[in-house]
Each structure stands twice: as structure tokens, then as C-alpha cells.
PDB file of C-alpha atoms in Angstrom:
ATOM      1  CA  GLY Z 897      21.121  61.688  75.932  1.00  0.00           C
ATOM      2  CA  ALA Z 898      23.780  63.410  78.248  1.00  0.00           C
ATOM      3  CA  VAL Z 899      22.808  65.451  81.224  1.00  0.00           C
ATOM      4  CA  VAL Z 900      24.640  68.770  81.331  1.00  0.00           C
ATOM      5  CA  SER Z 901      24.303  71.446  84.091  1.00  0.00           C
ATOM      6  CA  GLN Z 902      25.456  74.878  84.155  1.00  0.00           C
ATOM      7  CA  HIS Z 903      25.780  77.267  87.140  1.00  0.00           C
ATOM      8  CA  PRO Z 904      24.771  79.795  87.517  1.00  0.00           C
ATOM      9  CA  SER Z 905      21.659  79.923  85.281  1.00  0.00           C
ATOM     10  CA  TRP Z 906      22.049  83.829  85.190  1.00  0.00           C
ATOM     11  CA  VAL Z 907      24.101  86.178  86.758  1.00  0.00           C
ATOM     12  CA  ILE Z 908      24.400  90.168  86.876  1.00  0.00           C
ATOM     13  CA  CYS Z 909      27.686  91.791  87.417  1.00  0.00           C
ATOM     14  CA  LYS Z 910      29.112  95.119  87.489  1.00  0.00           C
ATOM     15  CA  SER Z 911      31.576  96.218  84.773  1.00  0.00           C
ATOM     16  CA  GLY Z 912      35.186  95.467  85.261  1.00  0.00           C
ATOM     17  CA  THR Z 913      34.425  92.301  87.517  1.00  0.00           C
ATOM     18  CA  SER Z 914      35.017  88.714  86.579  1.00  0.00           C
ATOM     19  CA  VAL Z 915      32.349  85.878  86.413  1.00  0.00           C
ATOM     20  CA  LYS Z 916      32.999  82.211  86.425  1.00  0.00           C
ATOM     21  CA  ILE Z 917      30.475  79.909  84.773  1.00  0.00           C
ATOM     22  CA  GLU Z 918      30.772  76.158  85.385  1.00  0.00           C
ATOM     23  CA  CYS Z 919      29.624  73.490  83.127  1.00  0.00           C
ATOM     24  CA  ARG Z 920      29.212  69.726  84.353  1.00  0.00           C
ATOM     25  CA  SER Z 921      28.562  66.681  82.544  1.00  0.00           C
ATOM     26  CA  LEU Z 922      26.521  64.672  85.163  1.00  0.00           C
ATOM     27  CA  ASP Z 923      26.343  61.155  83.695  1.00  0.00           C
ATOM     28  CA  PHE Z 924      29.284  60.540  81.500  1.00  0.00           C
ATOM     29  CA  GLN Z 925      32.879  61.562  80.764  1.00  0.00           C
ATOM     30  CA  ALA Z 926      33.228  64.462  78.565  1.00  0.00           C
ATOM     31  CA  THR Z 927      36.393  64.452  76.925  1.00  0.00           C
ATOM     32  CA  THR Z 928      35.748  67.551  75.004  1.00  0.00           C
ATOM     33  CA  MET Z 929      33.662  70.414  75.881  1.00  0.00           C
ATOM     34  CA  PHE Z 930      32.584  73.336  73.745  1.00  0.00           C
ATOM     35  CA  TRP Z 931      31.628  76.909  74.898  1.00  0.00           C
ATOM     36  CA  TYR Z 932      29.169  79.123  72.642  1.00  0.00           C
ATOM     37  CA  ARG Z 933      27.924  82.666  72.889  1.00  0.00           C
ATOM     38  CA  GLN Z 934      24.529  83.563  71.622  1.00  0.00           C
ATOM     39  CA  PHE Z 935      23.210  87.138  71.283  1.00  0.00           C
ATOM     40  CA  PRO Z 936      19.612  87.891  70.894  1.00  0.00           C
ATOM     41  CA  LYS Z 937      18.032  86.769  67.796  1.00  0.00           C
ATOM     42  CA  GLN Z 938      21.378  85.599  66.496  1.00  0.00           C
ATOM     43  CA  SER Z 939      23.072  82.220  65.757  1.00  0.00           C
ATOM     44  CA  LEU Z 940      25.281  80.236  68.140  1.00  0.00           C
ATOM     45  CA  MET Z 941      28.800  81.387  67.906  1.00  0.00           C
ATOM     46  CA  LEU Z 942      31.566  78.860  68.931  1.00  0.00           C
ATOM     47  CA  MET Z 943      33.941  80.562  71.276  1.00  0.00           C
ATOM     48  CA  ALA Z 944      36.357  77.647  72.098  1.00  0.00           C
ATOM     49  CA  THR Z 945      36.936  73.941  72.341  1.00  0.00           C
ATOM     50  CA  SER Z 946      38.269  72.541  75.498  1.00  0.00           C
ATOM     51  CA  ASN Z 947      39.779  68.973  75.694  1.00  0.00           C
ATOM     52  CA  GLU Z 948      40.504  67.584  79.247  1.00  0.00           C
ATOM     53  CA  GLY Z 949      43.875  68.175  80.571  1.00  0.00           C
ATOM     54  CA  SER Z 950      44.750  70.422  77.543  1.00  0.00           C
ATOM     55  CA  LYS Z 951      44.784  74.019  76.670  1.00  0.00           C
ATOM     56  CA  ALA Z 952      41.642  75.296  75.052  1.00  0.00           C
ATOM     57  CA  THR Z 953      41.551  76.159  71.350  1.00  0.00           C
ATOM     58  CA  TYR Z 954      39.866  79.562  70.898  1.00  0.00           C
ATOM     59  CA  GLU Z 955      38.077  80.550  67.718  1.00  0.00           C
ATOM     60  CA  GLN Z 956      39.322  83.348  65.841  1.00  0.00           C
ATOM     61  CA  GLY Z 957      38.463  86.925  67.345  1.00  0.00           C
ATOM     62  CA  VAL Z 958      37.759  85.354  70.791  1.00  0.00           C
ATOM     63  CA  GLU Z 959      40.410  86.770  73.178  1.00  0.00           C
ATOM     64  CA  LYS Z 960      41.835  83.918  75.220  1.00  0.00           C
ATOM     65  CA  ASP Z 961      43.183  86.205  78.028  1.00  0.00           C
ATOM     66  CA  LYS Z 962      39.609  87.687  78.470  1.00  0.00           C
ATOM     67  CA  PHE Z 963      37.648  84.178  78.297  1.00  0.00           C
ATOM     68  CA  LEU Z 964      39.751  81.782  80.499  1.00  0.00           C
ATOM     69  CA  ILE Z 965      38.610  78.266  79.880  1.00  0.00           C
ATOM     70  CA  ASN Z 966      39.660  75.602  82.408  1.00  0.00           C
ATOM     71  CA  HIS Z 967      38.916  71.665  81.649  1.00  0.00           C
ATOM     72  CA  ALA Z 968      40.492  70.231  84.565  1.00  0.00           C
ATOM     73  CA  SER Z 969      38.293  67.115  84.868  1.00  0.00           C
ATOM     74  CA  LEU Z 970      36.132  64.947  82.602  1.00  0.00           C
ATOM     75  CA  THR Z 971      33.086  66.297  84.227  1.00  0.00           C
ATOM     76  CA  LEU Z 972      33.793  69.990  84.701  1.00  0.00           C
ATOM     77  CA  SER Z 973      34.797  72.972  82.513  1.00  0.00           C
ATOM     78  CA  THR Z 974      34.916  76.443  83.576  1.00  0.00           C
ATOM     79  CA  LEU Z 975      34.501  79.839  81.572  1.00  0.00           C
ATOM     80  CA  THR Z 976      35.684  82.855  83.320  1.00  0.00           C
ATOM     81  CA  VAL Z 977      35.025  86.163  81.685  1.00  0.00           C
ATOM     82  CA  THR Z 978      37.526  88.621  83.180  1.00  0.00           C
ATOM     83  CA  SER Z 979      37.177  92.314  83.288  1.00  0.00           C
ATOM     84  CA  ALA Z 980      33.547  92.225  82.060  1.00  0.00           C
ATOM     85  CA  HIS Z 981      31.826  94.913  80.073  1.00  0.00           C
ATOM     86  CA  PRO Z 982      28.452  95.463  78.914  1.00  0.00           C
ATOM     87  CA  GLU Z 983      29.159  94.287  75.327  1.00  0.00           C
ATOM     88  CA  ASP Z 984      30.026  90.734  77.075  1.00  0.00           C
ATOM     89  CA  SER Z 985      26.307  90.680  78.125  1.00  0.00           C
ATOM     90  CA  SER Z 986      25.125  87.624  76.332  1.00  0.00           C
ATOM     91  CA  PHE Z 987      23.733  83.961  76.738  1.00  0.00           C
ATOM     92  CA  TYR Z 988      26.676  81.559  77.146  1.00  0.00           C
ATOM     93  CA  ILE Z 989      26.133  77.798  76.598  1.00  0.00           C
ATOM     94  CA  CYS Z 990      28.453  74.844  76.996  1.00  0.00           C
ATOM     95  CA  SER Z 991      28.006  71.538  75.067  1.00  0.00           C
ATOM     96  CA  VAL Z 992      29.797  68.203  75.805  1.00  0.00           C
ATOM     97  CA  SER Z 993      30.905  65.015  73.916  1.00  0.00           C
ATOM     98  CA  GLY Z 994      32.855  62.055  74.698  1.00  0.00           C
ATOM     99  CA  THR Z 995      34.321  58.948  73.334  1.00  0.00           C
ATOM    100  CA  SER Z 996      31.315  56.901  74.045  1.00  0.00           C
ATOM    101  CA  VAL Z 997      28.762  59.416  72.467  1.00  0.00           C
ATOM    102  CA  TYR Z 998      28.900  60.975  68.939  1.00  0.00           C
ATOM    103  CA  GLU Z 999      26.263  63.523  69.779  1.00  0.00           C
ATOM    104  CA  GLN Z1000      26.746  66.878  71.285  1.00  0.00           C
ATOM    105  CA  TYR Z1001      24.537  67.752  74.354  1.00  0.00           C
ATOM    106  CA  PHE Z1002      24.239  71.332  75.429  1.00  0.00           C
ATOM    107  CA  GLY Z1003      23.863  72.639  78.950  1.00  0.00           C
ATOM    108  CA  PRO Z1004      20.862  75.052  79.819  1.00  0.00           C
ATOM    109  CA  GLY Z1005      22.819  78.151  79.322  1.00  0.00           C
ATOM    110  CA  THR Z1006      23.909  80.942  81.637  1.00  0.00           C
ATOM    111  CA  ARG Z1007      22.566  84.436  80.938  1.00  0.00           C
ATOM    112  CA  LEU Z1008      25.141  87.137  81.897  1.00  0.00           C
ATOM    113  CA  THR Z1009      24.266  90.866  82.224  1.00  0.00           C
ATOM    114  CA  VAL Z1010      26.978  93.221  82.740  1.00  0.00           C
ATOM    115  CA  THR Z1011      25.885  96.596  84.122  1.00  0.00           C
TER     116      THR Z1011
ATOM    117  CA  GLN X  47      34.940  76.739  54.647  1.00  0.00           C
ATOM    118  CA  LYS X  48      32.089  74.538  55.903  1.00  0.00           C
ATOM    119  CA  GLU X  49      28.809  76.204  55.165  1.00  0.00           C
ATOM    120  CA  VAL X  50      25.245  75.370  56.155  1.00  0.00           C
ATOM    121  CA  GLU X  51      22.273  76.626  54.682  1.00  0.00           C
ATOM    122  CA  GLN X  52      18.808  76.936  56.122  1.00  0.00           C
ATOM    123  CA  ASN X  53      15.703  79.075  55.230  1.00  0.00           C
ATOM    124  CA  SER X  54      15.199  81.482  58.042  1.00  0.00           C
ATOM    125  CA  GLY X  55      11.640  81.427  57.810  1.00  0.00           C
ATOM    126  CA  PRO X  56       9.166  81.959  59.736  1.00  0.00           C
ATOM    127  CA  LEU X  57       7.710  78.682  58.391  1.00  0.00           C
ATOM    128  CA  SER X  58       3.996  78.616  59.216  1.00  0.00           C
ATOM    129  CA  VAL X  59       1.953  75.346  59.154  1.00  0.00           C
ATOM    130  CA  PRO X  60      -1.545  74.470  60.650  1.00  0.00           C
ATOM    131  CA  GLU X  61      -1.724  72.279  63.742  1.00  0.00           C
ATOM    132  CA  GLY X  62      -1.932  68.586  62.553  1.00  0.00           C
ATOM    133  CA  ALA X  63       0.142  69.334  59.207  1.00  0.00           C
ATOM    134  CA  ILE X  64       3.474  68.175  58.188  1.00  0.00           C
ATOM    135  CA  ALA X  65       6.373  70.630  58.610  1.00  0.00           C
ATOM    136  CA  SER X  66       9.247  70.142  56.123  1.00  0.00           C
ATOM    137  CA  LEU X  67      12.625  71.777  57.090  1.00  0.00           C
ATOM    138  CA  ASN X  68      15.705  71.726  54.872  1.00  0.00           C
ATOM    139  CA  CYS X  69      19.265  72.038  54.918  1.00  0.00           C
ATOM    140  CA  THR X  70      22.006  71.996  52.361  1.00  0.00           C
ATOM    141  CA  TYR X  71      25.711  71.892  52.977  1.00  0.00           C
ATOM    142  CA  SER X  72      28.925  72.578  51.226  1.00  0.00           C
ATOM    143  CA  ASP X  73      31.327  70.352  52.848  1.00  0.00           C
ATOM    144  CA  ARG X  74      31.360  66.634  51.281  1.00  0.00           C
ATOM    145  CA  VAL X  75      33.555  65.245  53.966  1.00  0.00           C
ATOM    146  CA  SER X  76      30.936  65.866  56.540  1.00  0.00           C
ATOM    147  CA  GLN X  77      30.060  62.529  58.291  1.00  0.00           C
ATOM    148  CA  SER X  78      27.287  63.510  60.994  1.00  0.00           C
ATOM    149  CA  PHE X  79      24.193  65.469  60.736  1.00  0.00           C
ATOM    150  CA  PHE X  80      21.990  66.706  63.534  1.00  0.00           C
ATOM    151  CA  TRP X  81      18.913  68.462  64.303  1.00  0.00           C
ATOM    152  CA  TYR X  82      18.387  70.768  67.211  1.00  0.00           C
ATOM    153  CA  ARG X  83      15.391  72.433  68.435  1.00  0.00           C
ATOM    154  CA  GLN X  84      15.982  75.805  70.339  1.00  0.00           C
ATOM    155  CA  TYR X  85      12.982  77.624  72.253  1.00  0.00           C
ATOM    156  CA  SER X  86      13.328  81.372  72.661  1.00  0.00           C
ATOM    157  CA  GLY X  87      15.489  82.008  75.463  1.00  0.00           C
ATOM    158  CA  LYS X  88      16.658  78.264  75.855  1.00  0.00           C
ATOM    159  CA  SER X  89      19.592  76.226  74.680  1.00  0.00           C
ATOM    160  CA  PRO X  90      19.551  73.861  71.696  1.00  0.00           C
ATOM    161  CA  GLU X  91      18.129  70.432  72.345  1.00  0.00           C
ATOM    162  CA  LEU X  92      19.110  67.412  70.126  1.00  0.00           C
ATOM    163  CA  ILE X  93      16.084  65.943  68.663  1.00  0.00           C
ATOM    164  CA  MET X  94      17.653  63.592  65.649  1.00  0.00           C
ATOM    165  CA  SER X  95      21.110  62.684  64.563  1.00  0.00           C
ATOM    166  CA  ILE X  96      21.603  60.906  61.190  1.00  0.00           C
ATOM    167  CA  TYR X  97      24.842  59.375  59.754  1.00  0.00           C
ATOM    168  CA  SER X  98      24.093  57.343  56.519  1.00  0.00           C
ATOM    169  CA  ASN X  99      22.011  58.038  53.553  1.00  0.00           C
ATOM    170  CA  GLY X 100      18.206  57.532  53.826  1.00  0.00           C
ATOM    171  CA  ASP X 101      15.616  58.030  56.311  1.00  0.00           C
ATOM    172  CA  LYS X 102      15.649  57.779  60.039  1.00  0.00           C
ATOM    173  CA  GLU X 103      12.270  57.900  62.204  1.00  0.00           C
ATOM    174  CA  ASP X 104      11.977  58.741  65.861  1.00  0.00           C
ATOM    175  CA  GLY X 105       8.218  59.209  66.725  1.00  0.00           C
ATOM    176  CA  ARG X 106       6.817  62.133  64.732  1.00  0.00           C
ATOM    177  CA  PHE X 107      10.107  63.207  63.556  1.00  0.00           C
ATOM    178  CA  THR X 108      11.840  61.744  60.462  1.00  0.00           C
ATOM    179  CA  ALA X 109      15.231  62.839  59.278  1.00  0.00           C
ATOM    180  CA  GLN X 110      16.437  62.283  55.771  1.00  0.00           C
ATOM    181  CA  LEU X 111      19.949  62.457  54.436  1.00  0.00           C
ATOM    182  CA  ASN X 112      21.314  62.537  50.756  1.00  0.00           C
ATOM    183  CA  LYS X 113      24.992  62.807  50.676  1.00  0.00           C
ATOM    184  CA  ALA X 114      25.254  62.919  46.867  1.00  0.00           C
ATOM    185  CA  SER X 115      22.980  65.863  46.940  1.00  0.00           C
ATOM    186  CA  GLN X 116      24.347  67.449  50.152  1.00  0.00           C
ATOM    187  CA  TYR X 117      20.862  67.761  51.533  1.00  0.00           C
ATOM    188  CA  VAL X 118      19.246  66.879  55.028  1.00  0.00           C
ATOM    189  CA  SER X 119      15.837  67.334  55.946  1.00  0.00           C
ATOM    190  CA  LEU X 120      13.493  67.026  58.862  1.00  0.00           C
ATOM    191  CA  LEU X 121       9.895  66.082  58.702  1.00  0.00           C
ATOM    192  CA  ILE X 122       7.679  66.604  61.740  1.00  0.00           C
ATOM    193  CA  ARG X 123       4.463  64.983  61.455  1.00  0.00           C
ATOM    194  CA  ASP X 124       1.175  65.994  63.187  1.00  0.00           C
ATOM    195  CA  SER X 125       2.721  69.373  64.025  1.00  0.00           C
ATOM    196  CA  GLN X 126       1.766  70.742  67.542  1.00  0.00           C
ATOM    197  CA  PRO X 127       2.026  74.263  68.530  1.00  0.00           C
ATOM    198  CA  SER X 128       4.525  73.211  71.104  1.00  0.00           C
ATOM    199  CA  ASP X 129       6.632  72.296  68.067  1.00  0.00           C
ATOM    200  CA  SER X 130       6.962  76.139  67.581  1.00  0.00           C
ATOM    201  CA  ALA X 131      10.617  76.879  67.891  1.00  0.00           C
ATOM    202  CA  THR X 132      13.934  77.581  66.001  1.00  0.00           C
ATOM    203  CA  TYR X 133      15.108  74.425  64.226  1.00  0.00           C
ATOM    204  CA  LEU X 134      19.043  74.314  63.925  1.00  0.00           C
ATOM    205  CA  CYS X 135      20.738  71.859  61.333  1.00  0.00           C
ATOM    206  CA  ALA X 136      24.319  71.182  62.125  1.00  0.00           C
ATOM    207  CA  LEU X 137      27.036  69.031  60.723  1.00  0.00           C
ATOM    208  CA  GLN X 138      30.325  67.385  61.890  1.00  0.00           C
ATOM    209  CA  THR X 139      33.359  66.381  60.013  1.00  0.00           C
ATOM    210  CA  SER X 140      34.510  63.828  62.742  1.00  0.00           C
ATOM    211  CA  GLY X 141      33.885  62.921  66.394  1.00  0.00           C
ATOM    212  CA  ASN X 142      34.580  65.465  69.107  1.00  0.00           C
ATOM    213  CA  THR X 143      35.053  68.308  66.579  1.00  0.00           C
ATOM    214  CA  PRO X 144      32.932  71.510  66.767  1.00  0.00           C
ATOM    215  CA  LEU X 145      29.616  71.364  65.095  1.00  0.00           C
ATOM    216  CA  VAL X 146      28.855  73.792  62.079  1.00  0.00           C
ATOM    217  CA  PHE X 147      25.425  75.198  62.599  1.00  0.00           C
ATOM    218  CA  GLY X 148      23.081  76.760  60.194  1.00  0.00           C
ATOM    219  CA  LYS X 149      21.356  79.940  61.055  1.00  0.00           C
ATOM    220  CA  GLY X 150      18.151  78.018  61.870  1.00  0.00           C
ATOM    221  CA  THR X 151      14.660  78.189  60.601  1.00  0.00           C
ATOM    222  CA  ARG X 152      11.867  79.390  62.843  1.00  0.00           C
ATOM    223  CA  LEU X 153       8.745  77.138  62.836  1.00  0.00           C
ATOM    224  CA  SER X 154       5.169  78.542  63.887  1.00  0.00           C
ATOM    225  CA  VAL X 155       2.588  75.984  64.238  1.00  0.00           C
ATOM    226  CA  ILE X 156      -0.803  77.735  64.320  1.00  0.00           C
ATOM    227  CA  ALA X 157      -3.456  76.055  66.499  1.00  0.00           C
TER     228      ALA X 157
END
């Protein structure tokens, strides 16, 4: 399967600041990347779908101006949480897929805590 | 609206037994089906994919798909305590589209 990394693995920030999370596909070209959020003991929630070189498609209820997604290359997508608040504290996970693979592979996740 | 239904569990089985996890779905055009395992505090890990009716075996895992009944299952033979996790069923309509996940079944293998 594909190898996906995320950085940082965990981050603590103060309310009102912005945090950038990186998702990297290490061993294949990810034409599509997905960003999920998961609160404790809840299901994965898809936030947005990102295709390389295109604007991300956000799910209903996800604020695109608050969660900025950039997918500038076939190996890197970033999620920036702007003006973070305590309710944004969650586990953020990316997944990748490409033209050479049907499956989606997840990164290890980033745990965000906003104080 | 695509829906994926799973029993939330917990499903408890003794070590060495067969664990049977089930999933039903509502969207008949779904083409691809996946089982992910998620340990507490970790991200999902793909363990099986299945695309056509029948059985697919990989080690101790067997996935079964019945598109007519809109049913997919995962059997884990010789269950081990390390198999204790939440198992997520997911489907996909076509390549590079978002997965639709069930809420997951929590499996507990008792030593």
C-alpha cells in the first residue's frame, strides 16, 4: 500500500492562531487527497476532497475560509486551520488515492488541541 | 443518499475463534468495498478491498461480497487480542471519489 505521512503528529495552539498540517504521499503520485476530522468516539467525517492543481471541494457545513486546503503537487496537500478555537480540537487525518491505485490510504493523523 | 450500516458492537469473541463482521449498504451503484481497522487513537488502516461478488482471502482475513443482497462481511480466523479494534466498512462509487464509511464495529478478542 501507499505510504502517507502527516506533520505534525500533534500540535497545541492558542485560540485565535492558525495551524498548518501537511500530508505527504511518499511513494506514489496522489491525484486526489481527502481530509477528514474525527472527534473522540465518533466516526470519521469527510471535510473536503482535493485534486492536484484544483480548488478543494468542501462538504456541507465545512467552512472553506476557515479550513484552507492547498494541493499544489502530486505529493503534498496542506490543511490550514485559521483562527482556531477550542471546538476545532480534533484528530485530523488525510487520505490519498491516485490513478494507479483504487484504494485510499490514510496518513497517521494530526491531533490538534486548541487552548 | 448512500448509507452504510454496521452493528456498533462491541462484538466479543474468545481468542482463537472466528470473528464475523457484517455490513449492509443502500446504494446499488457502489463498485468498490473496503474494510479498515482502526485502533483507538490511531488512523484507519486498510486491511481488505473487494470489488466482485464472492470471497477474497488474505491470510486470516476473508472478505465476502454479495451485491444482490447489498451485503459485505469480514471474517477473521484465529482471532487474536491484537485484533481488538474498530472495524470500518467503506464503499466507493468510482475511483478517486470519497469513501462512504459505516460507523464501525468494535471488536474485542478476549484472551
